[in-house]
C-alpha cells in the first residue's frame, strides 16, 4: 500500500511540476509568446515549426492549442494556419517523453535539489520570481521522475508473477491485443486528464520489463487519441471555430493511428533497431551497456516523436482538405446567437492557464463592446420609427416599434449577464499566481466590463424614454428636435466606433485624442442644445414637458459618451 501511494504521489509531483513549468514560462514570455505565435505562421511549414517550438518550450500542447484557437476566433489566424500549428504542437509535446526517458534511465535527483535551491532563492527575489517558479517546477518534475523510477525498482514488476501472468495472457502478435491496449491508453488519458502521467506509467511498466514494447506503444497511441477527446468535449460549449480546431486535432491523431496500425509491427521493429543502432554508434558505451529494459523507455520516446513527425509530414500537404472536412462536419448555427445570452470565448473547462484565460476574456470584452454598439443602433432605429410617417397603417407601425423595444430590453438583460459572468470569470482567474502585468490587466478589464454595462443601461434608458414618448398619442417632437437628436446620436455612435477599434487592435497604435475630441464635441453640442431648448420652450415651439423628454435623451447620449471615455482610459491604462 505504501508503495502504491508513493507511486501515485510521484505521478502527482510530475504533473504539478510540468504545470508549474508551463505557467512560469508563459508568465516570462507574456505577450511576446502570443505575438510570436500570431506572426510566425505565414505558411503551413512555419506554422508547424512554430507550434513545435512553442509547445516544447511551454511543455503544454493544450496551452498552444488554446492560444491558437483564440487567434482563430480573433481573426488573426485562418483555420488552415491553426491546423498547421496544432500539428506542430503534437510534435512539440513529444519532447516531454524524452525528458521522462532520461529521468527514468539516469539518476537526476541531484539536479532536482539544485533546482529547488536556486528556485526558492529566485522566488524571494521579486525581479526573477518567474525563473524561480520555473526552476522549482523543474525540480518537482525531476523529483517525481526519480521517485517513480525508484518505486518501480522497489516494486520489481519484471519479476512479479501476477503482473507477468497478466501481460502474458495477451498475445503480443495479435492485433486484438494492440487494439485493447490502444483503447486502454485512450480511456486512462481521458480519466486522468494528463497524457504525461499515462506516458510515465507506460515507461515504468516497459522499463521494468513487465510489459512488452508492443503493448506499451499501443498505450502511447491511445494517449494520442485520449488527449483529443478531452479538448473536443471541452469545445462542445465553445464557438464554431473552436470546435472545428478541436475536431482537426482529433482527425490528425485518429488518421495517424489508423495508418500506423497497418504497419504496426514493422514500424515498431524499425524504431527498436534505430534506437539500438544510434545508441551503440552515436552514444557508444552509455547506450551499448544499458540494459534492454532501459532502452525500451528511449524506444517509447523515439516512437512518440517518429510517429508524430511522419504523421505531420503526410498531413501537412492536405491541410486545405482537412479544413474543408471539419467545416463540412461542423456547420455554423443558423440561429441568431446575438439574441441569446452566451459567452463565445470563455468556456468552462477549456482554459488551462490563467495567462491564456486573460486573453480569452479580452476577446469576450471586445464582443461585449460590439454588442453594445449594435444595441445603440437599435435605439437609433427606435427613434426613427417613433418619427416615421410612412403609409403603413398605425397598427403595423406600433407592432414593429414594440418588437424592437422588446429586443432592446433583451439586450439590456444580456449586458447585465455578460458583466456578471465576465467579472466572475476574471475574479476566479485572479485567484491564481499571476504576473504583475496580468494583474493590472485584470483590474482594467473589470473596469471595462462595468463601464460597458453602463453603456447598456444608457441605451435602455433612451429606449424607455422614446417608448414613453411614442406611447403618448398626442404630441411628437418637432423636426428640429429630431434633427438634433440624430446629430447627437451620430456623434455618440462615432465614439462607440472609436472605442471598438481600440478594443479590436493594439493600444500602441491607437490615438486616444480621437476619443477625447469626440467627447468634447458631444459636451459642447449638449450645452448648445440645452441653451436652445430654453429659448424654444419660451417661444412656445413645443411644451415644457416635450422639452424635458428631449433634453433627457440629449443628456443620456452625453452620459453614454462619458462611459465610452472610461472604457478607453481603462484599456489605455490612463487612470
Coordinates of C-alpha atoms in Angstrom, one line a residue:
X1 CA 0.0 0.0 0.0
X2 CA 2.9 2.4 0.9
X3 CA 4.5 1.6 -2.5
X4 CA 1.2 2.3 -4.3
X5 CA 0.8 5.7 -2.7
X6 CA 4.4 6.5 -3.3
X7 CA 3.9 5.9 -7.0
X8 CA 0.7 8.0 -7.1
X9 CA 2.5 10.8 -5.2
X10 CA 5.4 10.7 -7.6
X11 CA 3.0 11.0 -10.5
X12 CA 1.3 14.0 -8.8
X13 CA 4.7 15.6 -8.4
X14 CA 5.5 15.1 -12.0
X15 CA 2.2 16.5 -13.2
X16 CA 2.3 19.5 -10.9
X17 CA 6.0 20.2 -11.8
X18 CA 5.0 20.3 -15.5
X19 CA 2.1 22.6 -14.8
X20 CA 4.3 24.9 -12.8
X21 CA 7.0 25.0 -15.5
X22 CA 4.4 25.7 -18.2
X23 CA 2.7 28.6 -16.3
X24 CA 6.1 30.1 -15.3
X25 CA 7.3 30.1 -19.0
X26 CA 4.1 31.7 -20.1
X27 CA 4.5 34.4 -17.5
X28 CA 8.1 35.0 -18.5
X29 CA 7.2 35.1 -22.2
X30 CA 4.0 37.0 -21.7
X31 CA 2.6 38.8 -24.8
X32 CA 5.8 38.1 -26.7
X33 CA 4.9 34.4 -26.9
X34 CA 1.4 35.2 -28.2
X35 CA 2.8 37.7 -30.7
X36 CA 5.3 35.1 -32.0
X37 CA 2.6 32.6 -32.4
X38 CA 0.5 35.1 -34.3
X39 CA 3.4 36.3 -36.5
X40 CA 5.3 33.2 -37.4
X41 CA 2.5 31.3 -39.2
X42 CA 2.7 32.9 -42.6
X43 CA 2.5 29.4 -44.2
X44 CA 1.9 25.8 -43.2
X45 CA 5.6 25.0 -42.7
X46 CA 6.3 28.0 -40.4
X47 CA 3.1 27.2 -38.6
X48 CA 4.2 23.6 -38.0
X49 CA 7.7 24.8 -36.8
X50 CA 6.2 27.5 -34.5
X51 CA 3.7 25.0 -33.0
X52 CA 6.6 22.6 -32.3
X53 CA 8.9 25.2 -30.7
X54 CA 6.2 26.9 -28.6
X55 CA 4.9 23.6 -27.3
X56 CA 8.4 22.2 -26.5
X57 CA 9.1 25.5 -24.7
X58 CA 5.9 25.7 -22.5
X59 CA 5.6 21.9 -22.1
X60 CA 1.9 22.0 -22.9
X61 CA 0.2 21.2 -26.1
X62 CA -3.0 22.4 -24.5
X63 CA -1.6 25.9 -23.9
X64 CA -0.5 26.1 -27.6
X65 CA -3.9 24.8 -28.9
X66 CA -5.9 27.2 -26.7
X67 CA -3.8 30.2 -27.9
X68 CA -4.2 29.1 -31.5
X69 CA -7.9 28.7 -31.2
X70 CA -8.2 32.2 -29.6
X71 CA -6.3 33.7 -32.6
X72 CA -8.7 32.0 -35.0
X73 CA -11.6 33.5 -33.1
X74 CA -10.0 36.9 -33.2
X75 CA -9.3 36.6 -37.0
X76 CA -5.5 36.8 -36.5
X77 CA -5.1 33.2 -37.9
X78 CA -7.1 31.3 -40.5
X79 CA -8.3 27.8 -39.6
X80 CA -5.8 26.4 -42.0
X81 CA -2.9 28.1 -40.3
X82 CA -4.3 26.9 -36.9
X83 CA -4.3 23.3 -38.1
X84 CA -0.6 23.5 -39.0
X85 CA 0.2 25.0 -35.6
X86 CA -1.8 22.2 -33.9
X87 CA 0.2 19.6 -35.9
X88 CA 3.4 21.2 -34.7
X89 CA 2.0 21.1 -31.1
X90 CA 1.7 17.3 -31.5
X91 CA 5.4 17.1 -32.4
X92 CA 6.5 19.6 -29.6
X93 CA 4.7 17.6 -26.9
X94 CA 6.9 14.6 -27.6
X95 CA 9.8 16.5 -26.0
X96 CA 8.2 15.6 -22.7
X97 CA 8.6 11.9 -23.4
X98 CA 12.4 12.4 -23.9
X99 CA 12.7 14.2 -20.5
X100 CA 10.9 11.2 -18.9
X101 CA 13.2 8.7 -20.7
X102 CA 16.2 10.5 -19.4
X103 CA 14.7 10.8 -15.9
X104 CA 13.8 7.1 -15.7
X105 CA 17.1 5.9 -17.0
X106 CA 19.6 8.1 -15.2
X107 CA 19.9 9.4 -11.6
X108 CA 19.0 13.0 -11.9
X109 CA 17.9 13.6 -8.3
X110 CA 20.8 16.0 -7.6
X111 CA 19.5 18.2 -10.4
X112 CA 16.1 18.4 -8.8
X113 CA 17.6 19.5 -5.5
X114 CA 19.7 22.2 -7.2
X115 CA 16.5 23.3 -8.9
X116 CA 14.7 23.6 -5.6
X117 CA 17.6 25.6 -4.0
X118 CA 18.1 28.1 -6.8
X119 CA 14.3 28.3 -7.4
X120 CA 13.4 29.3 -3.8
X121 CA 16.2 32.0 -3.8
X122 CA 14.8 33.5 -7.1
X123 CA 11.2 33.3 -5.9
X124 CA 12.1 35.6 -3.0
X125 CA 13.9 37.9 -5.4
X126 CA 10.8 39.5 -6.9
X127 CA 12.6 40.5 -10.1
X128 CA 13.4 36.9 -11.0
X129 CA 10.4 35.1 -9.3
X130 CA 9.1 33.6 -12.6
X131 CA 12.5 32.0 -13.3
X132 CA 12.3 30.7 -9.7
X133 CA 8.9 29.2 -10.4
X134 CA 10.2 27.5 -13.5
X135 CA 13.2 26.0 -11.6
X136 CA 11.0 24.9 -8.7
X137 CA 8.6 23.3 -11.2
X138 CA 11.6 21.6 -12.9
X139 CA 12.8 20.3 -9.6
X140 CA 9.4 18.8 -8.8
X141 CA 9.2 17.2 -12.3
X142 CA 12.7 15.6 -11.9
X143 CA 12.0 14.5 -8.3
X144 CA 8.7 12.9 -9.4
X145 CA 10.6 11.0 -12.2
X146 CA 13.3 10.0 -9.8
X147 CA 10.8 8.8 -7.2
X148 CA 8.8 6.9 -9.8
X149 CA 12.0 5.2 -11.1
X150 CA 13.0 4.1 -7.5
X151 CA 9.4 3.0 -6.8
X152 CA 9.4 0.9 -10.0
X153 CA 12.7 -0.7 -8.9
X154 CA 11.3 -1.4 -5.5
X155 CA 8.2 -3.0 -6.9
X156 CA 10.3 -5.2 -9.2
X157 CA 7.4 -5.6 -11.6
X158 CA 9.6 -7.5 -14.0
X159 CA 9.7 -10.4 -11.6
X160 CA 6.2 -10.2 -10.2
X161 CA 4.4 -13.4 -11.2
X162 CA 1.0 -11.9 -11.2
X163 CA 1.9 -8.9 -13.3
X164 CA 3.8 -11.0 -15.8
X165 CA 0.9 -13.5 -15.9
X166 CA -1.5 -10.6 -16.7
X167 CA 0.6 -9.3 -19.6
X168 CA 1.4 -12.8 -20.9
X169 CA -2.3 -13.5 -21.2
X170 CA -2.3 -11.1 -24.1
X171 CA -0.5 -12.5 -27.2
X172 CA 1.8 -9.8 -28.5
X173 CA 1.4 -10.9 -32.1
X174 CA -2.4 -10.3 -32.1
X175 CA -3.9 -7.1 -33.4
X176 CA -6.7 -7.6 -30.9
X177 CA -4.2 -7.1 -28.1
X178 CA -2.9 -3.9 -29.7
X179 CA -6.5 -2.5 -30.1
X180 CA -7.3 -3.4 -26.4
X181 CA -4.2 -1.5 -25.1
X182 CA -4.9 1.3 -27.5
X183 CA -8.4 1.7 -26.1
X184 CA -7.0 1.4 -22.5
X185 CA -4.5 4.2 -23.2
X186 CA -7.2 6.4 -24.5
X187 CA -9.5 5.8 -21.5
X188 CA -6.7 6.3 -19.0
X189 CA -5.6 9.6 -20.6
X190 CA -9.2 10.8 -20.6
X191 CA -9.7 9.8 -17.0
X192 CA -6.6 11.3 -15.5
X193 CA -6.6 14.3 -17.9
X194 CA -2.9 14.0 -18.5
X195 CA -1.1 12.2 -21.3
X196 CA 2.2 12.9 -19.4
X197 CA 1.0 10.8 -16.4
X198 CA 0.0 7.9 -18.6
X199 CA 3.3 8.1 -20.5
X200 CA 5.2 7.9 -17.2
X201 CA 3.2 4.8 -16.2
X202 CA 3.9 3.2 -19.6
X203 CA 7.6 3.9 -19.3
X204 CA 7.6 2.5 -15.8
X205 CA 6.0 -0.8 -16.9
X206 CA 8.1 -1.1 -20.0
X207 CA 11.3 0.0 -18.3
X208 CA 10.8 -2.7 -15.6
X209 CA 10.4 -5.4 -18.2
X210 CA 6.9 -6.2 -17.1
X211 CA 5.1 -5.0 -20.3
X212 CA 6.3 -5.8 -23.8
X213 CA 7.1 -2.9 -26.0
X214 CA 4.3 -3.6 -28.4
X215 CA 1.7 -3.1 -25.7
X216 CA 3.5 0.0 -24.4
X217 CA 3.4 1.6 -27.8
X218 CA -0.3 0.7 -28.2
X219 CA -0.8 2.6 -24.9
X220 CA 1.1 5.6 -26.4
X221 CA -1.2 5.6 -29.4
X222 CA -4.2 5.5 -27.1
X223 CA -2.8 8.5 -25.3
X224 CA -2.7 10.5 -28.5
X225 CA -6.4 9.9 -29.0
X226 CA -7.4 10.3 -25.4
X227 CA -5.9 13.8 -25.1
X228 CA -8.0 14.9 -28.1
X229 CA -11.3 13.6 -26.6
X230 CA -10.8 16.0 -23.6
X231 CA -10.3 19.0 -25.9
X232 CA -13.3 18.0 -28.1
X233 CA -15.6 17.6 -25.0
X234 CA -14.4 21.0 -23.7
X235 CA -15.0 22.6 -27.0
X236 CA -18.7 21.5 -27.2
X237 CA -19.7 24.7 -25.4
X238 CA -17.3 26.8 -27.4
X239 CA -18.0 28.6 -30.7
X240 CA -17.9 27.1 -34.2
X241 CA -14.2 27.8 -34.9
X242 CA -13.0 26.3 -31.6
X243 CA -15.0 23.1 -32.3
X244 CA -13.5 22.9 -35.8
X245 CA -10.0 23.3 -34.5
X246 CA -10.6 20.6 -31.8
X247 CA -12.0 18.2 -34.4
X248 CA -9.0 18.9 -36.7
X249 CA -6.7 17.9 -33.8
X250 CA -8.7 14.6 -33.3
X251 CA -8.7 13.9 -37.1
X252 CA -4.9 14.3 -37.2
X253 CA -4.3 11.8 -34.4
X254 CA -7.0 9.3 -35.4
X255 CA -5.7 9.3 -39.0
X256 CA -2.2 8.7 -37.7
X257 CA -3.3 5.8 -35.5
X258 CA -5.2 4.2 -38.5
X259 CA -2.2 4.2 -40.8
X260 CA 0.3 3.2 -38.1
X261 CA -1.8 0.1 -37.3
X262 CA -1.5 -1.1 -40.9
X263 CA 2.4 -1.3 -40.5
X264 CA 2.4 -1.6 -36.7
X265 CA 4.9 -4.4 -36.1
X266 CA 7.3 -3.4 -38.9
X267 CA 7.3 0.2 -37.7
X268 CA 7.9 -0.8 -34.0
X269 CA 10.7 -3.2 -35.0
X270 CA 12.3 -0.4 -37.1
X271 CA 12.2 2.0 -34.1
X272 CA 13.8 -0.6 -31.8
X273 CA 16.6 -1.2 -34.4
X274 CA 17.1 2.6 -34.8
X275 CA 17.4 3.2 -31.1
X276 CA 19.8 0.4 -30.7
X277 CA 21.9 1.5 -33.7
X278 CA 22.0 5.1 -32.7
X279 CA 22.7 4.3 -29.1
X280 CA 25.6 2.0 -29.9
X281 CA 27.2 4.1 -32.7
X282 CA 26.5 7.6 -31.6
X283 CA 26.3 7.3 -27.8
X284 CA 28.9 4.5 -27.6
X285 CA 29.2 2.8 -24.2
X286 CA 26.4 4.7 -22.5
X287 CA 23.7 3.1 -24.6
X288 CA 25.5 -0.1 -25.5
X289 CA 25.9 -1.1 -21.9
X290 CA 22.4 -0.1 -21.0
X291 CA 20.0 -3.0 -20.2
X292 CA 17.4 -3.8 -22.8
X293 CA 14.6 -2.8 -20.4
X294 CA 16.1 0.7 -20.0
X295 CA 16.4 1.0 -23.8
X296 CA 12.7 0.5 -24.0
X297 CA 12.0 3.9 -22.4
X298 CA 14.0 5.5 -25.1
X299 CA 12.2 3.4 -27.7
X300 CA 8.9 4.7 -26.4
X301 CA 10.1 8.3 -26.7
X302 CA 11.6 7.7 -30.2
X303 CA 8.3 6.1 -31.3
X304 CA 6.3 9.0 -30.0
X305 CA 8.4 11.5 -31.9
X306 CA 8.8 9.5 -35.0
X307 CA 5.0 8.7 -35.2
X308 CA 4.0 12.4 -34.9
X309 CA 6.7 13.7 -37.2
X310 CA 5.8 11.2 -40.0
X311 CA 2.1 11.9 -39.5
X312 CA 2.6 15.6 -39.7
X313 CA 4.8 15.2 -42.8
X314 CA 2.0 13.3 -44.5
X315 CA -1.0 15.5 -43.5
X316 CA 0.7 18.9 -43.9
X317 CA 0.1 18.6 -47.7
X318 CA -3.6 18.0 -47.1
X319 CA -4.4 20.9 -44.7
X320 CA -6.9 22.6 -47.2
X321 CA -8.8 19.3 -47.4
X322 CA -8.8 18.8 -43.6
X323 CA -10.2 22.4 -43.3
X324 CA -13.0 21.6 -45.7
X325 CA -13.8 18.4 -43.9
X326 CA -14.1 20.0 -40.4
X327 CA -16.1 22.9 -41.9
X328 CA -18.4 20.3 -43.6
X329 CA -18.8 18.3 -40.3
X330 CA -19.3 21.4 -38.0
X331 CA -21.6 23.9 -39.7
X332 CA -22.3 27.3 -38.1
X333 CA -25.5 27.6 -36.2
X334 CA -28.3 29.1 -38.3
X335 CA -30.0 30.8 -35.3
X336 CA -29.1 34.4 -34.4
X337 CA -26.9 33.8 -31.4
X338 CA -26.9 37.5 -30.6
X339 CA -30.5 37.1 -29.4
X340 CA -29.5 34.7 -26.7
X341 CA -27.0 35.2 -23.9
X342 CA -24.0 33.0 -24.4
X343 CA -20.3 33.8 -23.9
X344 CA -18.4 33.0 -27.1
X345 CA -14.8 32.9 -26.0
X346 CA -14.9 32.0 -22.3
X347 CA -15.8 28.3 -21.9
X348 CA -15.8 26.3 -18.8
X349 CA -13.0 23.7 -18.7
X350 CA -11.4 24.9 -21.9
X351 CA -8.9 27.2 -20.4
X352 CA -6.0 25.6 -18.7
X353 CA -3.7 28.5 -17.6
X354 CA -4.5 31.9 -16.1
X355 CA -2.4 33.9 -18.6
X356 CA -4.3 32.4 -21.5
X357 CA -7.6 32.9 -19.7
X358 CA -7.0 36.6 -19.7
X359 CA -6.5 36.5 -23.4
X360 CA -9.9 34.8 -23.9
X361 CA -11.6 37.3 -21.5
X362 CA -10.2 40.2 -23.6
X363 CA -11.9 38.7 -26.7
X364 CA -15.2 38.4 -24.7
X365 CA -15.0 42.1 -23.7
X366 CA -14.3 43.1 -27.3
X367 CA -17.5 41.1 -28.3
X368 CA -19.3 42.9 -25.4
X369 CA -18.3 46.3 -26.8
X370 CA -19.5 45.4 -30.3
X371 CA -22.8 44.1 -28.9
X372 CA -23.4 47.4 -27.1
X373 CA -22.8 49.4 -30.3
X374 CA -25.5 47.2 -32.0
X375 CA -27.8 47.9 -29.1
X376 CA -27.2 51.7 -29.6
X377 CA -28.0 51.3 -33.3
X378 CA -31.4 49.7 -32.3
X379 CA -32.1 52.8 -30.2
X380 CA -31.4 55.0 -33.3
X381 CA -33.8 52.8 -35.3
X382 CA -36.4 53.1 -32.5
X383 CA -36.2 56.9 -32.7
X384 CA -36.6 56.8 -36.5
X385 CA -39.7 54.6 -36.0
X386 CA -41.2 57.0 -33.5
X387 CA -40.9 59.8 -36.1
X388 CA -42.0 57.6 -39.0
X389 CA -44.8 58.9 -41.2
X390 CA -44.9 56.2 -43.9
X391 CA -48.0 54.8 -45.5
X392 CA -48.1 51.8 -43.2
X393 CA -51.1 51.7 -41.0
X394 CA -50.7 52.7 -37.4
X395 CA -51.2 49.2 -36.1
X396 CA -48.3 47.7 -38.1
X397 CA -46.1 50.6 -37.1
X398 CA -46.9 50.0 -33.4
X399 CA -46.2 46.3 -33.7
X400 CA -42.8 46.8 -35.2
X401 CA -41.9 49.5 -32.7
X402 CA -42.9 47.2 -29.8
X403 CA -40.8 44.3 -31.3
X404 CA -37.7 46.5 -31.5
X405 CA -38.2 47.8 -28.0
X406 CA -38.5 44.2 -26.7
X407 CA -35.2 43.4 -28.4
X408 CA -33.5 46.4 -26.8
X409 CA -34.9 45.2 -23.4
X410 CA -33.5 41.8 -24.0
X411 CA -30.1 43.2 -24.9
X412 CA -30.1 45.2 -21.6
X413 CA -30.6 41.9 -19.7
X414 CA -27.8 40.3 -21.8
X415 CA -25.5 43.2 -20.9
X416 CA -26.2 42.6 -17.2
X417 CA -25.5 38.9 -17.5
X418 CA -22.3 39.5 -19.5
X419 CA -20.9 41.9 -16.9
X420 CA -21.6 39.4 -14.1
X421 CA -20.2 36.3 -15.9
X422 CA -17.0 38.0 -17.3
X423 CA -16.4 39.6 -13.9
X424 CA -16.9 36.3 -12.1
X425 CA -14.5 34.6 -14.6
X426 CA -11.9 37.3 -14.1
X427 CA -12.2 37.0 -10.3
X428 CA -11.6 33.3 -10.5
X429 CA -8.5 33.8 -12.7
X430 CA -7.2 36.5 -10.3
X431 CA -7.0 33.8 -7.5
X432 CA -4.2 32.2 -9.4
X433 CA -0.5 33.2 -9.2
X434 CA -0.2 35.9 -11.9
X435 CA 2.4 38.3 -13.2
X436 CA 2.1 41.9 -12.2
X437 CA 1.3 42.9 -15.8
X438 CA -1.6 40.4 -15.9
X439 CA -3.0 41.6 -12.5
X440 CA -3.1 45.1 -13.8
X441 CA -4.8 43.9 -17.0
X442 CA -7.5 42.2 -14.9
X443 CA -8.1 45.3 -12.9
X444 CA -8.5 47.3 -16.1
X445 CA -10.8 44.7 -17.6
X446 CA -13.1 44.6 -14.6
X447 CA -13.5 48.4 -15.0
X448 CA -14.1 47.9 -18.7
X449 CA -17.0 45.5 -18.2
X450 CA -18.6 47.7 -15.6
X451 CA -18.5 50.7 -18.0
X452 CA -19.8 48.6 -20.9
X453 CA -22.7 47.5 -18.8
X454 CA -23.4 51.2 -18.0
X455 CA -23.5 51.9 -21.8
X456 CA -26.2 49.2 -22.0
X457 CA -28.1 50.9 -19.2
X458 CA -27.9 54.3 -21.0
X459 CA -29.2 52.7 -24.2
X460 CA -32.1 51.1 -22.4
X461 CA -32.9 54.4 -20.6
X462 CA -33.1 56.2 -24.0
X463 CA -35.3 53.4 -25.4
X464 CA -37.7 53.7 -22.4
X465 CA -37.8 57.5 -22.9
X466 CA -38.6 57.1 -26.6
X467 CA -41.2 54.4 -25.8
X468 CA -42.8 56.7 -23.3
X469 CA -42.9 59.5 -25.9
X470 CA -44.3 57.1 -28.6
X471 CA -47.0 55.9 -26.2
X472 CA -48.2 59.5 -25.8
X473 CA -50.5 59.7 -28.8
X474 CA -51.0 63.5 -28.5
X475 CA -47.6 65.1 -29.1
X476 CA -44.4 64.4 -31.2
X477 CA -41.0 66.1 -31.4
X478 CA -40.8 68.8 -34.0
X479 CA -38.5 68.4 -37.0
X480 CA -35.6 70.4 -35.4
X481 CA -35.7 68.2 -32.3
X482 CA -35.4 65.0 -34.4
X483 CA -32.6 66.5 -36.4
X484 CA -30.6 67.5 -33.3
X485 CA -31.2 64.1 -31.7
X486 CA -29.9 62.3 -34.8
X487 CA -26.9 64.5 -34.9
X488 CA -26.1 63.9 -31.2
X489 CA -26.6 60.1 -31.7
X490 CA -24.3 60.3 -34.7
X491 CA -21.5 61.7 -32.6
X492 CA -22.2 59.1 -29.9
X493 CA -22.0 56.3 -32.5
X494 CA -18.7 57.7 -33.7
X495 CA -17.4 57.5 -30.1
X496 CA -18.5 53.8 -29.9
X497 CA -16.8 53.1 -33.2
X498 CA -13.5 54.5 -31.9
X499 CA -13.8 52.5 -28.7
X500 CA -14.4 49.2 -30.6
X501 CA -11.5 50.0 -32.9
X502 CA -9.2 50.3 -29.9
X503 CA -10.5 47.1 -28.4
X504 CA -10.1 45.2 -31.7
X505 CA -6.5 46.4 -32.3
X506 CA -3.3 47.1 -30.3
X507 CA -3.4 50.1 -28.0
X508 CA 0.1 51.2 -29.0
X509 CA -1.2 52.2 -32.5
X510 CA -4.3 54.0 -31.1
X511 CA -4.5 57.8 -30.9
X512 CA -6.6 58.4 -27.7
X513 CA -7.1 62.1 -28.7
X514 CA -9.7 60.9 -31.2
X515 CA -12.0 59.8 -28.4
X516 CA -11.3 62.9 -26.3
X517 CA -12.1 65.2 -29.3
X518 CA -15.4 63.4 -29.9
X519 CA -16.3 63.7 -26.2
X520 CA -15.6 67.4 -26.3
X521 CA -17.9 67.8 -29.4
X522 CA -20.6 65.9 -27.5
X523 CA -20.3 68.1 -24.4
X524 CA -20.3 71.3 -26.4
X525 CA -23.3 70.2 -28.5
X526 CA -25.2 69.2 -25.4
X527 CA -24.6 72.6 -23.8
X528 CA -25.7 74.3 -27.0
X529 CA -28.9 72.3 -27.2
X530 CA -29.8 72.9 -23.6
X531 CA -29.5 76.6 -24.1
X532 CA -31.5 76.4 -27.3
X533 CA -34.2 74.3 -25.6
X534 CA -34.9 77.1 -23.0
X535 CA -35.3 79.6 -25.9
X536 CA -37.7 77.2 -27.8
X537 CA -39.8 76.5 -24.8
X538 CA -40.2 80.2 -24.0
X539 CA -41.1 80.8 -27.7
X540 CA -43.8 78.0 -27.4
X541 CA -42.1 76.0 -30.2
X542 CA -43.1 73.0 -28.0
X543 CA -44.3 72.3 -24.5
X544 CA -42.1 72.2 -21.4
X545 CA -42.9 68.5 -20.9
X546 CA -41.7 67.7 -24.5
X547 CA -38.6 69.8 -23.9
X548 CA -37.8 67.8 -20.7
X549 CA -38.0 64.4 -22.6
X550 CA -35.9 65.8 -25.4
X551 CA -33.2 67.0 -23.0
X552 CA -33.3 63.7 -21.2
X553 CA -32.3 61.9 -24.4
X554 CA -29.6 64.5 -25.1
X555 CA -28.2 64.1 -21.5
X556 CA -28.3 60.3 -21.8
X557 CA -26.2 60.5 -25.0
X558 CA -23.6 62.7 -23.2
X559 CA -23.5 60.2 -20.3
X560 CA -23.0 57.3 -22.7
X561 CA -20.1 59.3 -24.2
X562 CA -18.6 59.6 -20.7
X563 CA -18.8 55.8 -20.3
X564 CA -17.0 55.3 -23.6
X565 CA -14.2 57.6 -22.5
X566 CA -13.9 55.5 -19.2
X567 CA -13.6 52.3 -21.3
X568 CA -10.9 53.8 -23.5
X569 CA -9.0 55.1 -20.4
X570 CA -9.1 51.7 -18.8
X571 CA -7.9 50.0 -21.9
X572 CA -5.1 52.5 -22.4
X573 CA -4.1 52.4 -18.7
X574 CA -4.5 56.2 -18.3
X575 CA -6.4 56.1 -15.0

